Amino acid sequence: MPPIRPLPSVSGLLRRAAFWSLFAAPAGCLADAVPAPRLDGANTAWMLVATTLVLLMTLPGVALFYGGMVRRRNVLATMSQSVAIAAVVSLVWCAVGYSLAMRPGGAFIGGLDRLFLGGLSLDALAGKAGANVPESVFAMFQLAFAIITTALVPGAFAERMKFSALLLFAALWSLLVYAPVAHWVWEPGGWLARRGVLDYAGGTVVHINAGVAGLVCAMFIGPRAGFGRQAMTPYNLALTLAGAALLWVGWMGFNAGSALAADSRAGMAMLVTQLAAAAAAVSWMAAEWLMRGRPGALGLVSGAVAGLVAVTPASGFVTPAAALLIGGVAGIGCYLGATLLKRMTGWDDALDAFGIHGVGGIVGALLTGVLAAPEVGGVRGDFLVQLAGVAATVAYSGAMSFVVLVAVDGLVGLRVSGATETEGLDIVEHGEAVA
Amino acid sequence: MESDSVIYGLLGRIHLLMRRTCNRITDVEYMRANKDYAREIVRLASAAGNDELAALAGRLRVAMELDAPVEAEAKVEAPGLLDRLRSARPSATHPTQRYVGSLR
């Protein structure tokens, strides 16, 4: 006689019903059962710090760096430009820049799904897959890059552009030049990214872009009155040294933060950044000692910045030994760019935006193609691909910057009057002066 | 050496006259701080063809004792490589030429 099975209890029936309902449920319900990616606290904390460091590079890094190099009568105007650019670019980034630069869309420009940062919710994640960093932090980190890139350009046309023109130029340039190039290189669907161009932290997007735009600006606006005939003595190189020190420290967030996570690659990026800066400071110093007979304080920090620029595209791809090579080459290359090349061409790139950022960026981008090590970044570099990326950026940045300059010149006029230039931008444009 | 007030008085008048007569801008603070630069401006002022400017340049030369250091520096020998490099390129670091056409 078979054993008599007891009748199931009500709770048992409910459990069985729940079990079988899993198999009968539609696919959407199954997906709901998979836990959503959760924010990673460690990565997010590092990215918050890195973002602050990158912002510190402009406010007050670039402001001090540039402010100390201009003549006394233009100090406030030059420093104000960095602050104003930070404000203007932030607004443009919020309105449309972030969406066009960093969101999926076409090969050449991003989508419009984040206009005025709409759709950027508290829980949205972005950046490196698996790092699980909030999109708000990612957008802010990228904004700090857009700010410093635009703030580097005025170094080329310092002491002669109207403040109103600068505001308009910053808005248009960050939108029409920076955002597309950032999309090409950093958004996975961008056409340069798909062709394998390596730019870890912005050698192409930031430094070549800003350097070439600066050079076009300097040529378009023309030299300062007295350039090549009068000594244009810097106001206070101590400010420049302080600014450069902030840049150097902030660059750790710039390069190591570009890992978009607190991981071993971020650590390696930080180490190679420091080594390249040190190598370039020494090589620039040696070149200057040899050529000029003594090592200048400005040369020392310029060399460090040159190394930082050059290692920027390579920082997540190269070994420490390669970083030393990149820094050594960049120090000498940028020294020649800021002295010999400048004297040969006669262009009044006032604070050497192209001589350092343009030349350093190109040196770094090309050397990344040669020195990228698979054991660091998981990819091998290709010199010709890097060259194509550099050429595309130089061509687009140069041409579109020219278009922006023509537009701004037509709307508000670019250059201050001769009288204003003699009197100084501080007094005429801002009604203030340093003591 | 004269007091700062006397020297700054001379520097200010030279600055104004250089601007009016030669259209050349001078850096008063840097002249006070750097004798090489001051010597070069004094040389330019003396050669400008303006009597008042030449007189002021002469007074400044005495007030800042611009002649004394030149002799002292000339006596310094350059035994090492770095010193020889430096002495071989005096114009490359001279303040009046250092920032002409190039910052670095």
Coordinates of C-alpha atoms in Angstrom, one line a residue:
Chain A
M1 CA 0.0 0.0 0.0
P2 CA 1.5 3.2 -1.0
P3 CA 2.0 5.7 1.7
I4 CA -0.6 8.3 2.0
R5 CA 0.8 11.7 1.1
P6 CA -0.3 14.5 3.4
L7 CA -2.2 17.4 1.8
P8 CA 0.1 20.3 1.1
S9 CA -0.2 23.3 3.4
V10 CA -1.3 26.7 2.0
S11 CA 2.1 28.2 2.5
G12 CA 3.7 25.3 0.6
L13 CA 1.3 25.8 -2.3
L14 CA 2.2 29.4 -2.4
R15 CA 6.0 28.6 -2.5
R16 CA 5.5 26.1 -5.4
A17 CA 3.3 28.6 -7.3
A18 CA 6.1 31.2 -6.9
F19 CA 8.7 28.7 -8.1
W20 CA 6.8 27.7 -11.2
S21 CA 5.8 31.3 -12.0
L22 CA 9.4 32.1 -12.6
F23 CA 9.4 29.8 -15.7
A24 CA 6.1 31.2 -16.9
A25 CA 7.0 34.8 -16.4
P26 CA 7.8 37.0 -19.4
A27 CA 11.4 37.9 -20.1
G28 CA 11.1 41.4 -18.8
C29 CA 10.2 40.1 -15.3
L30 CA 13.4 37.9 -15.4
A31 CA 15.5 40.9 -16.2
D32 CA 14.1 42.7 -13.3
A33 CA 15.4 40.0 -11.1
V34 CA 19.1 40.8 -12.1
P35 CA 20.5 43.4 -9.7
A36 CA 21.4 46.7 -11.3
P37 CA 25.1 47.7 -11.3
R38 CA 25.9 49.4 -8.0
L39 CA 28.0 52.5 -7.6
D40 CA 31.6 51.7 -6.7
G41 CA 32.6 53.8 -3.7
A42 CA 36.4 53.6 -4.1
N43 CA 36.3 54.4 -7.8
T44 CA 33.9 57.3 -7.2
A45 CA 36.0 58.7 -4.4
W46 CA 39.1 58.7 -6.6
M47 CA 37.3 60.3 -9.5
L48 CA 36.0 63.1 -7.2
V49 CA 39.5 63.8 -6.1
A50 CA 40.9 63.6 -9.6
T51 CA 38.2 66.0 -10.9
T52 CA 39.1 68.5 -8.2
L53 CA 42.8 68.2 -9.1
V54 CA 42.1 68.8 -12.8
L55 CA 40.0 71.8 -11.9
L56 CA 42.8 73.1 -9.7
M57 CA 45.1 73.0 -12.7
T58 CA 43.0 75.9 -14.2
L59 CA 41.9 77.6 -11.0
P60 CA 44.4 78.8 -10.1
G61 CA 47.1 76.8 -11.9
V62 CA 46.9 78.2 -15.5
A63 CA 45.8 81.6 -14.1
L64 CA 49.0 81.9 -12.1
F65 CA 51.2 80.3 -14.7
Y66 CA 50.1 82.7 -17.4
G67 CA 49.6 85.7 -15.1
G68 CA 53.2 85.7 -14.0
M69 CA 54.5 85.7 -17.6
V70 CA 52.8 88.7 -19.0
R71 CA 53.7 92.3 -18.4
R72 CA 52.6 94.1 -15.3
R73 CA 49.8 96.0 -17.1
N74 CA 48.1 92.8 -18.3
V75 CA 48.3 90.6 -15.2
L76 CA 44.7 90.9 -14.0
A77 CA 43.3 90.6 -17.5
T78 CA 45.2 87.4 -18.2
M79 CA 44.3 85.8 -14.9
S80 CA 40.7 86.9 -15.4
Q81 CA 40.6 85.1 -18.7
S82 CA 41.2 81.7 -17.0
V83 CA 38.4 82.4 -14.5
A84 CA 36.0 83.6 -17.1
I85 CA 36.7 80.7 -19.4
A86 CA 36.0 78.3 -16.5
A87 CA 32.6 79.9 -16.1
V88 CA 31.6 80.2 -19.8
V89 CA 32.8 76.7 -20.7
S90 CA 30.9 75.2 -17.8
L91 CA 27.6 76.7 -19.1
V92 CA 28.3 75.6 -22.6
W93 CA 29.2 72.1 -21.4
C94 CA 25.9 71.9 -19.4
A95 CA 23.8 73.2 -22.3
V96 CA 25.1 71.0 -25.1
G97 CA 28.9 70.4 -24.9
Y98 CA 28.8 67.2 -22.8
S99 CA 26.1 65.6 -24.9
L100 CA 28.0 66.4 -28.1
A101 CA 31.3 65.3 -26.8
M102 CA 30.8 62.3 -24.6
R103 CA 27.4 60.7 -25.5
P104 CA 27.0 58.1 -28.2
G105 CA 25.9 59.4 -31.5
G106 CA 27.6 59.4 -34.8
A107 CA 31.3 59.0 -35.7
F108 CA 31.9 62.7 -35.7
I109 CA 29.6 64.1 -33.1
G110 CA 27.6 62.8 -30.1
G111 CA 23.9 62.7 -29.6
L112 CA 21.6 65.3 -28.1
D113 CA 20.2 63.1 -25.3
R114 CA 21.8 65.2 -22.5
L115 CA 20.9 68.7 -23.5
F116 CA 21.1 70.8 -20.4
L117 CA 22.1 67.6 -18.7
G118 CA 18.6 66.3 -19.0
G119 CA 18.3 62.6 -18.3
L120 CA 21.4 62.6 -16.1
S121 CA 19.8 61.0 -13.1
L122 CA 21.3 60.5 -9.6
D123 CA 21.8 56.8 -10.2
A124 CA 23.1 57.0 -13.8
L125 CA 26.6 55.5 -14.3
A126 CA 29.1 56.4 -17.0
G127 CA 32.7 56.1 -18.0
K128 CA 34.7 52.9 -17.9
A129 CA 32.6 49.7 -18.1
G130 CA 32.5 48.0 -14.7
A131 CA 34.0 51.0 -12.8
N132 CA 30.5 52.1 -11.9
V133 CA 31.1 55.8 -11.4
P134 CA 28.2 58.2 -11.3
E135 CA 27.6 60.0 -14.6
S136 CA 27.5 63.2 -12.7
V137 CA 31.1 62.7 -11.6
F138 CA 32.1 61.6 -15.2
A139 CA 30.5 64.7 -16.7
M140 CA 32.2 66.9 -14.2
F141 CA 35.6 65.2 -14.7
Q142 CA 35.2 65.8 -18.5
L143 CA 34.1 69.3 -17.9
A144 CA 37.4 70.1 -16.1
F145 CA 39.2 68.9 -19.2
A146 CA 37.1 71.1 -21.5
I147 CA 37.9 74.1 -19.2
I148 CA 41.6 73.7 -19.1
T149 CA 41.9 73.0 -22.8
T150 CA 40.1 76.2 -23.6
A151 CA 42.0 78.1 -20.9
L152 CA 45.4 77.1 -22.5
V153 CA 44.6 78.8 -25.8
P154 CA 44.8 82.4 -24.6
G155 CA 48.5 81.8 -23.9
A156 CA 49.1 82.4 -27.6
F157 CA 47.3 85.6 -28.0
A158 CA 47.9 87.1 -24.5
E159 CA 48.0 90.9 -24.0
R160 CA 46.0 91.8 -27.1
M161 CA 42.5 90.3 -27.3
K162 CA 39.3 92.1 -26.1
F163 CA 37.7 90.5 -23.1
S164 CA 34.3 90.4 -24.9
A165 CA 35.9 88.6 -27.8
L166 CA 37.5 86.1 -25.5
L167 CA 34.2 85.2 -23.9
L168 CA 32.6 84.6 -27.3
F169 CA 35.7 82.7 -28.5
A170 CA 35.7 80.4 -25.5
A171 CA 32.0 79.5 -25.9
L172 CA 32.3 78.8 -29.6
W173 CA 35.6 77.1 -29.5
S174 CA 34.7 74.7 -26.7
L175 CA 31.6 73.8 -28.6
L176 CA 32.8 73.7 -32.2
V177 CA 36.4 72.5 -31.8
Y178 CA 36.8 70.8 -28.4
A179 CA 33.6 68.8 -28.2
P180 CA 33.9 67.2 -31.7
V181 CA 37.6 66.3 -31.2
A182 CA 36.9 64.8 -27.8
H183 CA 34.1 62.8 -29.3
W184 CA 36.3 61.5 -32.1
V185 CA 39.0 60.2 -29.7
W186 CA 37.3 59.4 -26.4
E187 CA 33.8 58.3 -27.2
P188 CA 34.1 54.6 -28.3
G189 CA 32.0 55.3 -31.4
G190 CA 34.2 58.2 -32.5
W191 CA 36.0 57.7 -35.8
L192 CA 39.5 58.2 -34.4
A193 CA 38.8 55.8 -31.5
R194 CA 37.5 53.2 -33.9
R195 CA 40.7 53.5 -35.9
G196 CA 42.8 52.8 -32.9
V197 CA 44.2 56.2 -32.1
L198 CA 45.7 56.1 -28.6
D199 CA 45.2 59.2 -26.4
Y200 CA 45.0 58.2 -22.8
A201 CA 44.5 61.6 -21.2
G202 CA 44.4 64.2 -23.9
G203 CA 47.6 64.6 -25.8
T204 CA 45.6 65.0 -28.9
V205 CA 42.3 66.3 -27.6
V206 CA 43.7 68.8 -25.1
H207 CA 47.3 69.7 -26.0
I208 CA 47.6 69.5 -29.8
N209 CA 44.1 70.9 -30.0
A210 CA 44.8 73.9 -27.8
G211 CA 48.4 74.4 -29.2
V212 CA 47.3 74.5 -32.8
A213 CA 44.3 76.7 -32.0
G214 CA 46.6 79.1 -30.1
L215 CA 49.0 79.3 -33.1
V216 CA 46.2 80.1 -35.5
C217 CA 44.9 82.8 -33.1
A218 CA 48.4 84.3 -32.8
M219 CA 48.8 84.4 -36.5
F220 CA 45.3 85.8 -37.1
I221 CA 45.4 88.5 -34.5
G222 CA 49.0 89.5 -35.2
P223 CA 51.9 90.3 -32.9
R224 CA 51.9 92.6 -30.0
A225 CA 53.0 96.1 -30.5
G226 CA 56.8 96.2 -30.2
F227 CA 57.2 92.4 -30.5
G228 CA 60.7 91.5 -31.6
R229 CA 62.0 95.0 -30.8
Q230 CA 61.1 95.6 -27.1
A231 CA 61.9 93.5 -24.1
M232 CA 58.6 92.1 -22.8
T233 CA 59.6 91.5 -19.2
P234 CA 57.4 89.1 -17.3
Y235 CA 55.6 90.6 -14.3
N236 CA 56.5 88.0 -11.7
L237 CA 57.9 84.6 -12.5
A238 CA 57.3 83.5 -8.9
L239 CA 53.6 83.4 -9.8
T240 CA 54.5 81.3 -12.8
L241 CA 56.5 78.9 -10.7
A242 CA 53.6 78.5 -8.2
G243 CA 51.2 78.0 -11.1
A244 CA 53.5 75.4 -12.7
A245 CA 53.7 73.5 -9.4
L246 CA 49.9 73.4 -9.2
L247 CA 49.8 72.1 -12.8
W248 CA 52.4 69.4 -11.9
V249 CA 50.4 68.2 -8.9
G250 CA 47.1 68.5 -10.6
W251 CA 48.4 66.5 -13.6
M252 CA 48.2 63.4 -11.3
G253 CA 44.5 63.7 -11.4
F254 CA 44.6 64.5 -15.1
N255 CA 46.4 61.4 -16.1
A256 CA 45.8 58.9 -13.3
G257 CA 42.1 60.0 -13.2
S258 CA 41.8 59.2 -16.9
A259 CA 41.8 55.5 -15.8
L260 CA 38.3 56.4 -14.6
A261 CA 38.9 54.0 -11.8
A262 CA 41.1 53.5 -8.8
D263 CA 43.1 50.6 -10.2
S264 CA 46.6 49.5 -11.1
R265 CA 46.6 51.3 -14.4
A266 CA 45.8 54.6 -12.6
G267 CA 48.8 53.9 -10.4
M268 CA 51.1 53.3 -13.3
A269 CA 49.8 56.4 -15.1
M270 CA 50.6 58.5 -12.0
L271 CA 54.1 57.0 -11.8
V272 CA 55.0 57.6 -15.5
T273 CA 53.6 61.1 -15.3
Q274 CA 56.0 62.0 -12.5
L275 CA 58.9 60.4 -14.3
A276 CA 58.3 62.1 -17.6
A277 CA 57.9 65.5 -15.9
A278 CA 61.2 65.0 -14.1
A279 CA 63.1 63.9 -17.2
A280 CA 61.8 66.8 -19.2
A281 CA 62.6 69.3 -16.5
V282 CA 66.2 68.1 -16.5
S283 CA 66.5 67.8 -20.3
W284 CA 65.1 71.4 -20.8
M285 CA 67.4 72.6 -18.1
A286 CA 70.4 71.0 -19.7
A287 CA 69.5 72.4 -23.1
E288 CA 69.1 75.9 -21.7
W289 CA 72.3 75.6 -19.8
L290 CA 74.1 74.7 -22.9
M291 CA 72.5 77.2 -25.2
R292 CA 72.1 80.2 -22.9
G293 CA 74.8 79.6 -20.3
R294 CA 72.5 79.3 -17.3
P295 CA 69.4 77.4 -16.3
G296 CA 66.4 79.7 -15.9
A297 CA 63.6 79.2 -13.3
L298 CA 61.1 79.6 -16.1
G299 CA 62.9 77.0 -18.2
L300 CA 62.9 74.6 -15.3
V301 CA 59.1 74.7 -14.9
S302 CA 58.5 74.9 -18.7
G303 CA 60.5 71.7 -19.0
A304 CA 58.3 70.0 -16.4
V305 CA 55.2 71.1 -18.1
A306 CA 56.5 69.9 -21.5
G307 CA 57.1 66.5 -20.0
L308 CA 53.7 66.4 -18.5
V309 CA 52.1 67.4 -21.8
A310 CA 54.1 64.7 -23.8
V311 CA 53.3 61.9 -21.4
T312 CA 49.6 62.7 -21.3
P313 CA 48.6 60.6 -24.3
A314 CA 51.0 57.8 -23.3
S315 CA 50.3 57.7 -19.6
G316 CA 48.1 54.6 -19.6
F317 CA 50.1 52.8 -22.2
V318 CA 53.8 53.0 -21.4
T319 CA 56.3 51.6 -18.9
P320 CA 58.4 53.8 -16.6
A321 CA 61.4 53.5 -18.9
A322 CA 59.4 54.7 -21.9
A323 CA 58.2 57.6 -19.8
L324 CA 61.7 58.7 -19.1
L325 CA 62.4 58.7 -22.9
I326 CA 59.3 60.6 -23.7
G327 CA 60.1 63.2 -21.0
G328 CA 63.7 63.6 -22.2
V329 CA 62.8 64.0 -25.8
A330 CA 59.9 66.4 -25.0
G331 CA 62.1 68.6 -22.8
I332 CA 64.5 69.3 -25.7
G333 CA 61.8 69.3 -28.3
C334 CA 59.7 71.9 -26.5
Y335 CA 62.8 74.0 -25.7
L336 CA 63.5 74.2 -29.4
G337 CA 59.8 74.8 -30.1
A338 CA 59.6 77.7 -27.7
T339 CA 62.9 79.3 -28.7
L340 CA 64.4 78.3 -32.1
L341 CA 61.1 77.7 -33.9
K342 CA 59.6 80.8 -32.5
R343 CA 62.4 83.0 -33.6
M344 CA 62.5 81.4 -37.0
T345 CA 58.8 81.9 -37.7
G346 CA 58.4 85.2 -36.0
W347 CA 54.9 84.3 -34.8
D348 CA 54.0 86.0 -31.5
D349 CA 52.8 83.0 -29.6
A350 CA 53.1 85.1 -26.5
L351 CA 53.4 82.5 -23.8
D352 CA 54.3 79.6 -26.0
A353 CA 51.0 77.7 -26.1
F354 CA 52.1 76.0 -29.3
G355 CA 55.7 75.8 -28.5
I356 CA 54.9 73.7 -25.4
H357 CA 51.4 72.2 -25.7
G358 CA 51.4 71.8 -29.5
V359 CA 55.0 70.5 -29.9
G360 CA 54.8 68.5 -26.7
G361 CA 51.4 67.0 -27.6
I362 CA 52.7 66.0 -31.1
V363 CA 55.9 64.5 -29.6
G364 CA 53.9 62.5 -27.0
A365 CA 51.2 61.3 -29.5
L366 CA 53.8 60.0 -31.9
L367 CA 55.9 58.4 -29.3
T368 CA 52.9 56.7 -27.9
G369 CA 52.6 54.9 -31.2
V370 CA 56.1 53.6 -30.8
L371 CA 56.3 52.9 -27.1
A372 CA 52.8 51.7 -26.1
A373 CA 53.3 48.4 -24.3
P374 CA 50.6 45.7 -24.4
E375 CA 51.5 44.6 -20.8
V376 CA 50.5 48.1 -19.5
G377 CA 47.5 49.2 -21.6
G378 CA 46.6 46.0 -23.4
V379 CA 47.3 47.4 -26.8
R380 CA 50.2 47.9 -29.1
G381 CA 50.8 51.3 -30.6
D382 CA 50.9 52.1 -34.3
F383 CA 52.9 55.1 -35.4
L384 CA 51.0 55.7 -38.6
V385 CA 47.7 55.6 -36.9
Q386 CA 48.9 58.1 -34.3
L387 CA 50.3 60.3 -37.2
A388 CA 46.9 60.2 -38.8
G389 CA 45.2 61.2 -35.5
V390 CA 47.6 64.1 -35.1
A391 CA 47.1 65.2 -38.7
A392 CA 43.3 65.1 -38.4
T393 CA 43.4 67.1 -35.2
V394 CA 45.8 69.7 -36.5
A395 CA 43.8 70.2 -39.7
Y396 CA 40.4 70.3 -38.0
S397 CA 41.5 72.4 -35.0
G398 CA 43.4 74.8 -37.3
A399 CA 40.6 75.3 -39.8
M400 CA 37.7 75.5 -37.3
S401 CA 39.6 77.8 -35.0
F402 CA 40.1 80.1 -38.0
V403 CA 36.3 80.0 -38.7
V404 CA 35.6 80.8 -35.0
L405 CA 38.0 83.7 -35.1
V406 CA 36.4 85.1 -38.3
A407 CA 33.0 84.9 -36.6
V408 CA 34.1 86.6 -33.4
D409 CA 36.0 89.3 -35.3
G410 CA 32.9 90.0 -37.3
L411 CA 30.7 90.1 -34.2
V412 CA 32.7 92.0 -31.6
G413 CA 36.2 92.6 -33.0
L414 CA 39.1 90.6 -31.7
R415 CA 41.9 93.0 -31.0
V416 CA 42.1 95.9 -28.6
S417 CA 43.2 99.3 -29.9
G418 CA 46.8 100.3 -29.9
A419 CA 46.2 102.8 -27.1
T420 CA 44.6 100.0 -25.0
E421 CA 47.6 97.8 -25.7
T422 CA 50.0 100.6 -24.5
E423 CA 47.9 101.5 -21.5
G424 CA 47.4 97.9 -20.5
L425 CA 44.3 95.6 -20.6
D426 CA 44.0 95.7 -16.8
I427 CA 43.0 99.4 -16.6
V428 CA 41.2 99.7 -19.9
E429 CA 39.3 96.4 -20.0
H430 CA 38.7 95.9 -16.3
G431 CA 39.3 99.2 -14.6
E432 CA 41.7 97.6 -12.2
A433 CA 45.4 97.2 -11.8
V434 CA 48.0 95.3 -9.7
A435 CA 49.9 97.5 -7.2
Chain B
M1 CA 75.0 104.3 -3.1
E2 CA 72.2 106.8 -2.8
S3 CA 68.9 106.1 -0.9
D4 CA 66.0 104.3 -2.6
S5 CA 63.9 107.5 -2.8
V6 CA 66.6 109.3 -4.8
I7 CA 67.2 106.3 -7.1
Y8 CA 63.5 105.8 -7.7
G9 CA 63.1 109.5 -8.4
L10 CA 65.8 109.3 -11.1
L11 CA 64.4 106.0 -12.5
G12 CA 60.9 107.5 -12.8
R13 CA 62.2 110.6 -14.7
I14 CA 64.3 108.4 -17.0
H15 CA 61.2 106.2 -17.6
L16 CA 59.1 109.2 -18.6
L17 CA 61.8 110.7 -20.9
M18 CA 62.6 107.4 -22.5
R19 CA 59.0 106.9 -23.3
R20 CA 58.6 110.5 -24.7
T21 CA 61.8 110.7 -26.7
C22 CA 62.6 107.2 -27.8
N23 CA 59.1 105.5 -27.5
R24 CA 60.8 102.9 -25.3
I25 CA 59.1 101.4 -22.3
T26 CA 61.4 100.7 -19.3
D27 CA 60.7 98.6 -16.2
V28 CA 61.5 100.8 -13.2
E29 CA 61.4 98.0 -10.7
Y30 CA 63.6 95.8 -12.7
M31 CA 66.1 98.5 -13.2
R32 CA 66.3 98.9 -9.5
A33 CA 66.8 95.2 -9.0
N34 CA 69.1 94.4 -11.8
K35 CA 72.2 96.4 -12.5
D36 CA 72.8 94.8 -15.9
Y37 CA 69.5 96.0 -17.1
A38 CA 70.0 99.4 -15.5
R39 CA 73.4 99.7 -17.2
E40 CA 71.9 99.0 -20.6
I41 CA 69.1 101.5 -20.1
V42 CA 71.6 104.1 -19.0
R43 CA 73.7 103.4 -22.1
L44 CA 70.6 103.8 -24.3
A45 CA 69.6 107.0 -22.5
S46 CA 73.0 108.5 -22.9
A47 CA 72.9 107.8 -26.6
A48 CA 69.4 109.1 -27.1
G49 CA 70.6 112.6 -28.0
N50 CA 68.6 114.3 -25.3
D51 CA 70.6 116.4 -22.9
E52 CA 68.3 116.1 -19.9
L53 CA 68.1 112.3 -20.4
A54 CA 71.9 112.0 -20.6
A55 CA 72.3 114.1 -17.5
L56 CA 69.8 111.9 -15.6
A57 CA 71.6 108.8 -16.9
G58 CA 74.8 110.1 -15.5
R59 CA 73.3 110.8 -12.1
L60 CA 71.8 107.4 -12.0
R61 CA 75.1 105.8 -12.9
V62 CA 76.6 107.5 -9.8
A63 CA 73.6 106.9 -7.6
M64 CA 73.4 103.2 -8.3
E65 CA 77.2 102.8 -8.6
L66 CA 76.8 101.1 -11.9
D67 CA 80.4 101.4 -12.9
A68 CA 81.8 99.5 -9.9
P69 CA 80.4 96.0 -10.5
V70 CA 81.4 95.9 -14.1
E71 CA 85.1 96.0 -13.1
A72 CA 84.5 93.5 -10.3
E73 CA 82.8 91.1 -12.7
A74 CA 85.5 91.4 -15.3
K75 CA 88.1 90.2 -12.9
V76 CA 86.2 87.0 -12.2
E77 CA 87.7 84.1 -14.0
A78 CA 85.7 81.3 -15.4
P79 CA 87.5 78.1 -14.6
G80 CA 84.7 75.6 -15.0
L81 CA 82.8 74.4 -18.0
L82 CA 79.5 75.9 -16.8
D83 CA 81.2 79.2 -16.1
R84 CA 82.8 79.2 -19.5
L85 CA 79.4 78.5 -21.0
R86 CA 77.9 81.4 -19.2
S87 CA 80.6 83.8 -20.0
A88 CA 80.5 82.8 -23.7
R89 CA 76.9 83.8 -24.0
P90 CA 76.5 87.1 -22.1
S91 CA 74.0 88.6 -24.5
A92 CA 71.7 85.5 -24.3
T93 CA 70.9 86.2 -20.7
H94 CA 71.1 90.0 -20.8
P95 CA 67.9 91.4 -19.5
T96 CA 67.4 93.8 -22.3
Q97 CA 67.7 91.0 -24.9
R98 CA 66.4 88.1 -22.8
Y99 CA 62.8 89.0 -23.4
V100 CA 63.0 90.4 -26.9
G101 CA 61.0 88.3 -29.3
S102 CA 60.9 85.3 -27.0
L103 CA 59.9 84.6 -23.4
R104 CA 62.0 81.5 -22.9

